[in-house]
Amino acid sequence: MRAEDTVARFGGDEFAALVHCADGSTDARSAAERIIELVQRPIAIDQEHAGVTASVGIAVHSPGMTADDLLREADAAMYTAKTSGKSRFVEA
């Protein structure tokens, strides 16, 4: 993530990334693709390789949206990504 972005644990195995995007959904999709690719890299644990997947939900702020609205939309999109096969992103 970039210095102007914020990442926080949202709960359990969920994280929220607030990405400052100049181009809205295009920048958000690029960030989601980078996150998925980086998370999928194998991790060596006691000479074994472990892998994880990432399902990303994207919500782009629009006038009148609250932070709760944005998180709710991103969370719903993330669950859609999970049920669609994981290792993907869905935009709300």
PDB file of N, CA and C in Angstrom:
ATOM      1  N   MET A   1       0.850  -1.171   0.000  1.00  0.00           N
ATOM      2  CA  MET A   1       0.000   0.000   0.000  1.00  0.00           C
ATOM      3  C   MET A   1       0.897   1.236   0.000  1.00  0.00           C
ATOM      4  N   ARG A   2       0.325   2.318  -0.421  1.00  0.00           N
ATOM      5  CA  ARG A   2       1.070   3.576  -0.472  1.00  0.00           C
ATOM      6  C   ARG A   2       0.951   4.310   0.861  1.00  0.00           C
ATOM      7  N   ALA A   3       1.807   5.279   1.066  1.00  0.00           N
ATOM      8  CA  ALA A   3       1.821   6.036   2.319  1.00  0.00           C
ATOM      9  C   ALA A   3       0.478   6.722   2.581  1.00  0.00           C
ATOM     10  N   GLU A   4      -0.217   7.138   1.555  1.00  0.00           N
ATOM     11  CA  GLU A   4      -1.492   7.853   1.742  1.00  0.00           C
ATOM     12  C   GLU A   4      -2.685   6.914   1.947  1.00  0.00           C
ATOM     13  N   ASP A   5      -2.471   5.613   1.826  1.00  0.00           N
ATOM     14  CA  ASP A   5      -3.524   4.627   2.032  1.00  0.00           C
ATOM     15  C   ASP A   5      -3.511   4.147   3.482  1.00  0.00           C
ATOM     16  N   THR A   6      -4.614   3.560   3.906  1.00  0.00           N
ATOM     17  CA  THR A   6      -4.733   3.053   5.274  1.00  0.00           C
ATOM     18  C   THR A   6      -5.235   1.617   5.236  1.00  0.00           C
ATOM     19  N   VAL A   7      -4.600   0.748   6.000  1.00  0.00           N
ATOM     20  CA  VAL A   7      -5.031  -0.643   6.114  1.00  0.00           C
ATOM     21  C   VAL A   7      -5.256  -0.937   7.592  1.00  0.00           C
ATOM     22  N   ALA A   8      -6.368  -1.588   7.891  1.00  0.00           N
ATOM     23  CA  ALA A   8      -6.680  -1.930   9.280  1.00  0.00           C
ATOM     24  C   ALA A   8      -7.385  -3.277   9.318  1.00  0.00           C
ATOM     25  N   ARG A   9      -7.164  -3.990  10.410  1.00  0.00           N
ATOM     26  CA  ARG A   9      -7.892  -5.245  10.610  1.00  0.00           C
ATOM     27  C   ARG A   9      -9.333  -4.892  10.925  1.00  0.00           C
ATOM     28  N   PHE A  10     -10.236  -5.500  10.185  1.00  0.00           N
ATOM     29  CA  PHE A  10     -11.659  -5.192  10.312  1.00  0.00           C
ATOM     30  C   PHE A  10     -12.336  -6.172  11.253  1.00  0.00           C
ATOM     31  N   GLY A  11     -11.792  -7.355  11.379  1.00  0.00           N
ATOM     32  CA  GLY A  11     -12.340  -8.375  12.258  1.00  0.00           C
ATOM     33  C   GLY A  11     -11.999  -9.747  11.732  1.00  0.00           C
ATOM     34  N   GLY A  12     -11.650 -10.663  12.638  1.00  0.00           N
ATOM     35  CA  GLY A  12     -11.314 -12.028  12.217  1.00  0.00           C
ATOM     36  C   GLY A  12     -10.221 -12.018  11.175  1.00  0.00           C
ATOM     37  N   ASP A  13     -10.535 -12.552   9.997  1.00  0.00           N
ATOM     38  CA  ASP A  13      -9.565 -12.581   8.909  1.00  0.00           C
ATOM     39  C   ASP A  13      -9.889 -11.540   7.845  1.00  0.00           C
ATOM     40  N   GLU A  14     -10.587 -10.477   8.240  1.00  0.00           N
ATOM     41  CA  GLU A  14     -10.969  -9.426   7.310  1.00  0.00           C
ATOM     42  C   GLU A  14     -10.192  -8.144   7.597  1.00  0.00           C
ATOM     43  N   PHE A  15      -9.801  -7.492   6.508  1.00  0.00           N
ATOM     44  CA  PHE A  15      -9.087  -6.239   6.594  1.00  0.00           C
ATOM     45  C   PHE A  15      -9.769  -5.221   5.707  1.00  0.00           C
ATOM     46  N   ALA A  16      -9.644  -3.968   6.067  1.00  0.00           N
ATOM     47  CA  ALA A  16     -10.173  -2.880   5.245  1.00  0.00           C
ATOM     48  C   ALA A  16      -8.990  -2.050   4.763  1.00  0.00           C
ATOM     49  N   ALA A  17      -9.005  -1.728   3.492  1.00  0.00           N
ATOM     50  CA  ALA A  17      -7.982  -0.858   2.919  1.00  0.00           C
ATOM     51  C   ALA A  17      -8.690   0.368   2.364  1.00  0.00           C
ATOM     52  N   LEU A  18      -8.340   1.516   2.873  1.00  0.00           N
ATOM     53  CA  LEU A  18      -8.869   2.776   2.352  1.00  0.00           C
ATOM     54  C   LEU A  18      -7.835   3.304   1.381  1.00  0.00           C
ATOM     55  N   VAL A  19      -8.189   3.270   0.103  1.00  0.00           N
ATOM     56  CA  VAL A  19      -7.258   3.633  -0.953  1.00  0.00           C
ATOM     57  C   VAL A  19      -7.684   4.967  -1.542  1.00  0.00           C
ATOM     58  N   HIS A  20      -6.789   5.924  -1.486  1.00  0.00           N
ATOM     59  CA  HIS A  20      -7.064   7.229  -2.081  1.00  0.00           C
ATOM     60  C   HIS A  20      -6.879   7.104  -3.587  1.00  0.00           C
ATOM     61  N   CYS A  21      -7.975   7.239  -4.318  1.00  0.00           N
ATOM     62  CA  CYS A  21      -7.960   7.016  -5.762  1.00  0.00           C
ATOM     63  C   CYS A  21      -8.276   8.303  -6.507  1.00  0.00           C
ATOM     64  N   ALA A  22      -7.412   8.622  -7.442  1.00  0.00           N
ATOM     65  CA  ALA A  22      -7.666   9.789  -8.287  1.00  0.00           C
ATOM     66  C   ALA A  22      -8.705   9.447  -9.347  1.00  0.00           C
ATOM     67  N   ASP A  23      -8.732   8.184  -9.771  1.00  0.00           N
ATOM     68  CA  ASP A  23      -9.596   7.768 -10.871  1.00  0.00           C
ATOM     69  C   ASP A  23     -10.690   6.802 -10.418  1.00  0.00           C
ATOM     70  N   GLY A  24     -11.105   6.912  -9.165  1.00  0.00           N
ATOM     71  CA  GLY A  24     -12.216   6.105  -8.670  1.00  0.00           C
ATOM     72  C   GLY A  24     -12.046   4.624  -8.856  1.00  0.00           C
ATOM     73  N   SER A  25     -12.989   3.993  -9.543  1.00  0.00           N
ATOM     74  CA  SER A  25     -13.021   2.536  -9.612  1.00  0.00           C
ATOM     75  C   SER A  25     -11.853   1.949 -10.390  1.00  0.00           C
ATOM     76  N   THR A  26     -11.289   2.672 -11.359  1.00  0.00           N
ATOM     77  CA  THR A  26     -10.142   2.136 -12.100  1.00  0.00           C
ATOM     78  C   THR A  26      -8.959   1.948 -11.164  1.00  0.00           C
ATOM     79  N   ASP A  27      -8.648   2.942 -10.348  1.00  0.00           N
ATOM     80  CA  ASP A  27      -7.563   2.829  -9.380  1.00  0.00           C
ATOM     81  C   ASP A  27      -7.882   1.773  -8.329  1.00  0.00           C
ATOM     82  N   ALA A  28      -9.127   1.687  -7.915  1.00  0.00           N
ATOM     83  CA  ALA A  28      -9.521   0.704  -6.902  1.00  0.00           C
ATOM     84  C   ALA A  28      -9.355  -0.711  -7.441  1.00  0.00           C
ATOM     85  N   ARG A  29      -9.726  -0.931  -8.698  1.00  0.00           N
ATOM     86  CA  ARG A  29      -9.545  -2.256  -9.300  1.00  0.00           C
ATOM     87  C   ARG A  29      -8.068  -2.625  -9.389  1.00  0.00           C
ATOM     88  N   SER A  30      -7.229  -1.668  -9.753  1.00  0.00           N
ATOM     89  CA  SER A  30      -5.783  -1.928  -9.816  1.00  0.00           C
ATOM     90  C   SER A  30      -5.235  -2.285  -8.442  1.00  0.00           C
ATOM     91  N   ALA A  31      -5.675  -1.570  -7.422  1.00  0.00           N
ATOM     92  CA  ALA A  31      -5.232  -1.862  -6.050  1.00  0.00           C
ATOM     93  C   ALA A  31      -5.697  -3.251  -5.634  1.00  0.00           C
ATOM     94  N   ALA A  32      -6.933  -3.615  -5.960  1.00  0.00           N
ATOM     95  CA  ALA A  32      -7.464  -4.942  -5.613  1.00  0.00           C
ATOM     96  C   ALA A  32      -6.660  -6.043  -6.297  1.00  0.00           C
ATOM     97  N   GLU A  33      -6.334  -5.859  -7.558  1.00  0.00           N
ATOM     98  CA  GLU A  33      -5.527  -6.846  -8.285  1.00  0.00           C
ATOM     99  C   GLU A  33      -4.160  -7.017  -7.630  1.00  0.00           C
ATOM    100  N   ARG A  34      -3.525  -5.908  -7.210  1.00  0.00           N
ATOM    101  CA  ARG A  34      -2.219  -5.981  -6.546  1.00  0.00           C
ATOM    102  C   ARG A  34      -2.327  -6.710  -5.210  1.00  0.00           C
ATOM    103  N   ILE A  35      -3.360  -6.405  -4.439  1.00  0.00           N
ATOM    104  CA  ILE A  35      -3.548  -7.055  -3.138  1.00  0.00           C
ATOM    105  C   ILE A  35      -3.709  -8.561  -3.320  1.00  0.00           C
ATOM    106  N   ILE A  36      -4.566  -8.969  -4.232  1.00  0.00           N
ATOM    107  CA  ILE A  36      -4.805 -10.394  -4.468  1.00  0.00           C
ATOM    108  C   ILE A  36      -3.515 -11.090  -4.887  1.00  0.00           C
ATOM    109  N   GLU A  37      -2.782 -10.476  -5.801  1.00  0.00           N
ATOM    110  CA  GLU A  37      -1.538 -11.090  -6.284  1.00  0.00           C
ATOM    111  C   GLU A  37      -0.515 -11.224  -5.165  1.00  0.00           C
ATOM    112  N   LEU A  38      -0.374 -10.201  -4.336  1.00  0.00           N
ATOM    113  CA  LEU A  38       0.620 -10.242  -3.252  1.00  0.00           C
ATOM    114  C   LEU A  38       0.232 -11.231  -2.159  1.00  0.00           C
ATOM    115  N   VAL A  39      -1.029 -11.299  -1.814  1.00  0.00           N
ATOM    116  CA  VAL A  39      -1.483 -12.199  -0.757  1.00  0.00           C
ATOM    117  C   VAL A  39      -1.315 -13.661  -1.175  1.00  0.00           C
ATOM    118  N   GLN A  40      -1.440 -13.951  -2.460  1.00  0.00           N
ATOM    119  CA  GLN A  40      -1.363 -15.333  -2.940  1.00  0.00           C
ATOM    120  C   GLN A  40       0.058 -15.883  -2.998  1.00  0.00           C
ATOM    121  N   ARG A  41       1.055 -15.047  -2.823  1.00  0.00           N
ATOM    122  CA  ARG A  41       2.429 -15.543  -2.859  1.00  0.00           C
ATOM    123  C   ARG A  41       2.631 -16.545  -1.721  1.00  0.00           C
ATOM    124  N   PRO A  42       3.272 -17.676  -2.021  1.00  0.00           N
ATOM    125  CA  PRO A  42       3.489 -18.696  -0.982  1.00  0.00           C
ATOM    126  C   PRO A  42       4.316 -18.161   0.184  1.00  0.00           C
ATOM    127  N   ILE A  43       4.001 -18.668   1.371  1.00  0.00           N
ATOM    128  CA  ILE A  43       4.699 -18.283   2.589  1.00  0.00           C
ATOM    129  C   ILE A  43       5.370 -19.534   3.140  1.00  0.00           C
ATOM    130  N   ALA A  44       6.673 -19.449   3.438  1.00  0.00           N
ATOM    131  CA  ALA A  44       7.402 -20.591   3.996  1.00  0.00           C
ATOM    132  C   ALA A  44       7.225 -20.614   5.509  1.00  0.00           C
ATOM    133  N   ILE A  45       6.709 -21.746   6.013  1.00  0.00           N
ATOM    134  CA  ILE A  45       6.530 -21.948   7.450  1.00  0.00           C
ATOM    135  C   ILE A  45       7.138 -23.302   7.785  1.00  0.00           C
ATOM    136  N   ASP A  46       8.214 -23.283   8.566  1.00  0.00           N
ATOM    137  CA  ASP A  46       8.898 -24.525   8.945  1.00  0.00           C
ATOM    138  C   ASP A  46       9.171 -25.419   7.731  1.00  0.00           C
ATOM    139  N   GLN A  47       9.747 -24.856   6.716  1.00  0.00           N
ATOM    140  CA  GLN A  47      10.138 -25.543   5.482  1.00  0.00           C
ATOM    141  C   GLN A  47       8.950 -26.077   4.676  1.00  0.00           C
ATOM    142  N   GLU A  48       7.764 -25.677   5.021  1.00  0.00           N
ATOM    143  CA  GLU A  48       6.565 -26.002   4.249  1.00  0.00           C
ATOM    144  C   GLU A  48       6.062 -24.699   3.619  1.00  0.00           C
ATOM    145  N   HIS A  49       5.383 -24.831   2.509  1.00  0.00           N
ATOM    146  CA  HIS A  49       4.820 -23.643   1.873  1.00  0.00           C
ATOM    147  C   HIS A  49       3.316 -23.608   2.103  1.00  0.00           C
ATOM    148  N   ALA A  50       2.864 -22.483   2.566  1.00  0.00           N
ATOM    149  CA  ALA A  50       1.439 -22.274   2.800  1.00  0.00           C
ATOM    150  C   ALA A  50       0.953 -21.194   1.843  1.00  0.00           C
ATOM    151  N   GLY A  51      -0.298 -21.270   1.504  1.00  0.00           N
ATOM    152  CA  GLY A  51      -0.876 -20.267   0.622  1.00  0.00           C
ATOM    153  C   GLY A  51      -2.226 -19.816   1.139  1.00  0.00           C
ATOM    154  N   VAL A  52      -2.566 -18.615   0.833  1.00  0.00           N
ATOM    155  CA  VAL A  52      -3.871 -18.080   1.194  1.00  0.00           C
ATOM    156  C   VAL A  52      -4.472 -17.407  -0.037  1.00  0.00           C
ATOM    157  N   THR A  53      -5.745 -17.159   0.039  1.00  0.00           N
ATOM    158  CA  THR A  53      -6.434 -16.446  -1.029  1.00  0.00           C
ATOM    159  C   THR A  53      -6.980 -15.138  -0.477  1.00  0.00           C
ATOM    160  N   ALA A  54      -7.346 -14.270  -1.372  1.00  0.00           N
ATOM    161  CA  ALA A  54      -7.940 -12.993  -0.965  1.00  0.00           C
ATOM    162  C   ALA A  54      -9.179 -12.737  -1.806  1.00  0.00           C
ATOM    163  N   SER A  55     -10.249 -12.394  -1.149  1.00  0.00           N
ATOM    164  CA  SER A  55     -11.473 -11.974  -1.817  1.00  0.00           C
ATOM    165  C   SER A  55     -11.662 -10.512  -1.448  1.00  0.00           C
ATOM    166  N   VAL A  56     -11.785  -9.665  -2.457  1.00  0.00           N
ATOM    167  CA  VAL A  56     -11.804  -8.222  -2.229  1.00  0.00           C
ATOM    168  C   VAL A  56     -13.125  -7.638  -2.692  1.00  0.00           C
ATOM    169  N   GLY A  57     -13.715  -6.839  -1.825  1.00  0.00           N
ATOM    170  CA  GLY A  57     -14.910  -6.089  -2.177  1.00  0.00           C
ATOM    171  C   GLY A  57     -14.541  -4.628  -2.330  1.00  0.00           C
ATOM    172  N   ILE A  58     -14.971  -4.030  -3.420  1.00  0.00           N
ATOM    173  CA  ILE A  58     -14.647  -2.632  -3.703  1.00  0.00           C
ATOM    174  C   ILE A  58     -15.906  -1.785  -3.593  1.00  0.00           C
ATOM    175  N   ALA A  59     -15.779  -0.694  -2.877  1.00  0.00           N
ATOM    176  CA  ALA A  59     -16.840   0.316  -2.833  1.00  0.00           C
ATOM    177  C   ALA A  59     -16.165   1.660  -3.050  1.00  0.00           C
ATOM    178  N   VAL A  60     -16.719   2.454  -3.935  1.00  0.00           N
ATOM    179  CA  VAL A  60     -16.163   3.773  -4.243  1.00  0.00           C
ATOM    180  C   VAL A  60     -17.070   4.828  -3.631  1.00  0.00           C
ATOM    181  N   HIS A  61     -16.461   5.736  -2.888  1.00  0.00           N
ATOM    182  CA  HIS A  61     -17.228   6.792  -2.214  1.00  0.00           C
ATOM    183  C   HIS A  61     -17.908   7.686  -3.230  1.00  0.00           C
ATOM    184  N   SER A  62     -19.133   8.023  -2.926  1.00  0.00           N
ATOM    185  CA  SER A  62     -19.864   9.010  -3.724  1.00  0.00           C
ATOM    186  C   SER A  62     -20.502  10.001  -2.763  1.00  0.00           C
ATOM    187  N   PRO A  63     -20.848  11.187  -3.242  1.00  0.00           N
ATOM    188  CA  PRO A  63     -21.420  12.209  -2.353  1.00  0.00           C
ATOM    189  C   PRO A  63     -22.623  11.674  -1.587  1.00  0.00           C
ATOM    190  N   GLY A  64     -22.650  11.988  -0.302  1.00  0.00           N
ATOM    191  CA  GLY A  64     -23.755  11.581   0.555  1.00  0.00           C
ATOM    192  C   GLY A  64     -23.524  10.268   1.281  1.00  0.00           C
ATOM    193  N   MET A  65     -22.488   9.518   0.893  1.00  0.00           N
ATOM    194  CA  MET A  65     -22.200   8.247   1.564  1.00  0.00           C
ATOM    195  C   MET A  65     -21.510   8.501   2.889  1.00  0.00           C
ATOM    196  N   THR A  66     -21.891   7.722   3.879  1.00  0.00           N
ATOM    197  CA  THR A  66     -21.192   7.760   5.158  1.00  0.00           C
ATOM    198  C   THR A  66     -20.115   6.680   5.145  1.00  0.00           C
ATOM    199  N   ALA A  67     -19.244   6.718   6.138  1.00  0.00           N
ATOM    200  CA  ALA A  67     -18.224   5.673   6.269  1.00  0.00           C
ATOM    201  C   ALA A  67     -18.896   4.316   6.452  1.00  0.00           C
ATOM    202  N   ASP A  68     -19.983   4.276   7.217  1.00  0.00           N
ATOM    203  CA  ASP A  68     -20.716   3.019   7.413  1.00  0.00           C
ATOM    204  C   ASP A  68     -21.285   2.493   6.100  1.00  0.00           C
ATOM    205  N   ASP A  69     -21.814   3.403   5.264  1.00  0.00           N
ATOM    206  CA  ASP A  69     -22.341   3.001   3.952  1.00  0.00           C
ATOM    207  C   ASP A  69     -21.235   2.380   3.104  1.00  0.00           C
ATOM    208  N   LEU A  70     -20.090   3.023   3.092  1.00  0.00           N
ATOM    209  CA  LEU A  70     -18.964   2.565   2.287  1.00  0.00           C
ATOM    210  C   LEU A  70     -18.489   1.182   2.742  1.00  0.00           C
ATOM    211  N   LEU A  71     -18.336   1.005   4.043  1.00  0.00           N
ATOM    212  CA  LEU A  71     -17.908  -0.292   4.570  1.00  0.00           C
ATOM    213  C   LEU A  71     -18.945  -1.378   4.328  1.00  0.00           C
ATOM    214  N   ARG A  72     -20.214  -1.042   4.461  1.00  0.00           N
ATOM    215  CA  ARG A  72     -21.289  -2.013   4.231  1.00  0.00           C
ATOM    216  C   ARG A  72     -21.274  -2.477   2.768  1.00  0.00           C
ATOM    217  N   GLU A  73     -21.109  -1.547   1.828  1.00  0.00           N
ATOM    218  CA  GLU A  73     -21.061  -1.910   0.409  1.00  0.00           C
ATOM    219  C   GLU A  73     -19.834  -2.754   0.087  1.00  0.00           C
ATOM    220  N   ALA A  74     -18.684  -2.370   0.641  1.00  0.00           N
ATOM    221  CA  ALA A  74     -17.454  -3.130   0.399  1.00  0.00           C
ATOM    222  C   ALA A  74     -17.577  -4.536   0.990  1.00  0.00           C
ATOM    223  N   ASP A  75     -18.161  -4.648   2.172  1.00  0.00           N
ATOM    224  CA  ASP A  75     -18.330  -5.949   2.828  1.00  0.00           C
ATOM    225  C   ASP A  75     -19.250  -6.850   2.014  1.00  0.00           C
ATOM    226  N   ALA A  76     -20.348  -6.307   1.514  1.00  0.00           N
ATOM    227  CA  ALA A  76     -21.277  -7.095   0.688  1.00  0.00           C
ATOM    228  C   ALA A  76     -20.593  -7.549  -0.602  1.00  0.00           C
ATOM    229  N   ALA A  77     -19.810  -6.671  -1.208  1.00  0.00           N
ATOM    230  CA  ALA A  77     -19.088  -7.026  -2.434  1.00  0.00           C
ATOM    231  C   ALA A  77     -18.040  -8.097  -2.154  1.00  0.00           C
ATOM    232  N   MET A  78     -17.376  -8.016  -0.995  1.00  0.00           N
ATOM    233  CA  MET A  78     -16.372  -9.016  -0.628  1.00  0.00           C
ATOM    234  C   MET A  78     -17.017 -10.399  -0.471  1.00  0.00           C
ATOM    235  N   TYR A  79     -18.168 -10.474   0.151  1.00  0.00           N
ATOM    236  CA  TYR A  79     -18.855 -11.753   0.298  1.00  0.00           C
ATOM    237  C   TYR A  79     -19.312 -12.296  -1.055  1.00  0.00           C
ATOM    238  N   THR A  80     -19.685 -11.424  -1.971  1.00  0.00           N
ATOM    239  CA  THR A  80     -20.022 -11.863  -3.324  1.00  0.00           C
ATOM    240  C   THR A  80     -18.784 -12.445  -3.997  1.00  0.00           C
ATOM    241  N   ALA A  81     -17.630 -11.799  -3.809  1.00  0.00           N
ATOM    242  CA  ALA A  81     -16.375 -12.319  -4.373  1.00  0.00           C
ATOM    243  C   ALA A  81     -16.059 -13.693  -3.792  1.00  0.00           C
ATOM    244  N   LYS A  82     -16.250 -13.862  -2.484  1.00  0.00           N
ATOM    245  CA  LYS A  82     -15.977 -15.156  -1.846  1.00  0.00           C
ATOM    246  C   LYS A  82     -16.860 -16.256  -2.417  1.00  0.00           C
ATOM    247  N   THR A  83     -18.134 -15.982  -2.596  1.00  0.00           N
ATOM    248  CA  THR A  83     -19.047 -17.007  -3.096  1.00  0.00           C
ATOM    249  C   THR A  83     -18.888 -17.240  -4.598  1.00  0.00           C
ATOM    250  N   SER A  84     -18.164 -16.354  -5.272  1.00  0.00           N
ATOM    251  CA  SER A  84     -17.934 -16.496  -6.708  1.00  0.00           C
ATOM    252  C   SER A  84     -16.661 -17.272  -7.019  1.00  0.00           C
ATOM    253  N   GLY A  85     -15.974 -17.753  -6.018  1.00  0.00           N
ATOM    254  CA  GLY A  85     -14.807 -18.580  -6.264  1.00  0.00           C
ATOM    255  C   GLY A  85     -13.520 -18.113  -5.613  1.00  0.00           C
ATOM    256  N   LYS A  86     -13.547 -17.080  -4.851  1.00  0.00           N
ATOM    257  CA  LYS A  86     -12.379 -16.554  -4.133  1.00  0.00           C
ATOM    258  C   LYS A  86     -11.296 -16.070  -5.096  1.00  0.00           C
ATOM    259  N   SER A  87     -10.256 -15.484  -4.529  1.00  0.00           N
ATOM    260  CA  SER A  87      -9.127 -14.934  -5.307  1.00  0.00           C
ATOM    261  C   SER A  87      -9.598 -14.020  -6.417  1.00  0.00           C
ATOM    262  N   ARG A  88     -10.551 -13.184  -6.084  1.00  0.00           N
ATOM    263  CA  ARG A  88     -11.095 -12.237  -7.067  1.00  0.00           C
ATOM    264  C   ARG A  88     -11.625 -11.020  -6.336  1.00  0.00           C
ATOM    265  N   PHE A  89     -12.007 -10.018  -7.105  1.00  0.00           N
ATOM    266  CA  PHE A  89     -12.627  -8.844  -6.518  1.00  0.00           C
ATOM    267  C   PHE A  89     -13.963  -8.599  -7.189  1.00  0.00           C
ATOM    268  N   VAL A  90     -14.846  -7.965  -6.442  1.00  0.00           N
ATOM    269  CA  VAL A  90     -16.157  -7.564  -6.955  1.00  0.00           C
ATOM    270  C   VAL A  90     -16.362  -6.127  -6.545  1.00  0.00           C
ATOM    271  N   GLU A  91     -16.860  -5.344  -7.454  1.00  0.00           N
ATOM    272  CA  GLU A  91     -17.139  -3.933  -7.184  1.00  0.00           C
ATOM    273  C   GLU A  91     -18.621  -3.755  -6.897  1.00  0.00           C
ATOM    274  N   ALA A  92     -18.900  -3.048  -5.800  1.00  0.00           N
ATOM    275  CA  ALA A  92     -20.294  -2.782  -5.401  1.00  0.00           C
ATOM    276  C   ALA A  92     -20.961  -1.853  -6.393  1.00  0.00           C
TER     277      ALA A  92
END
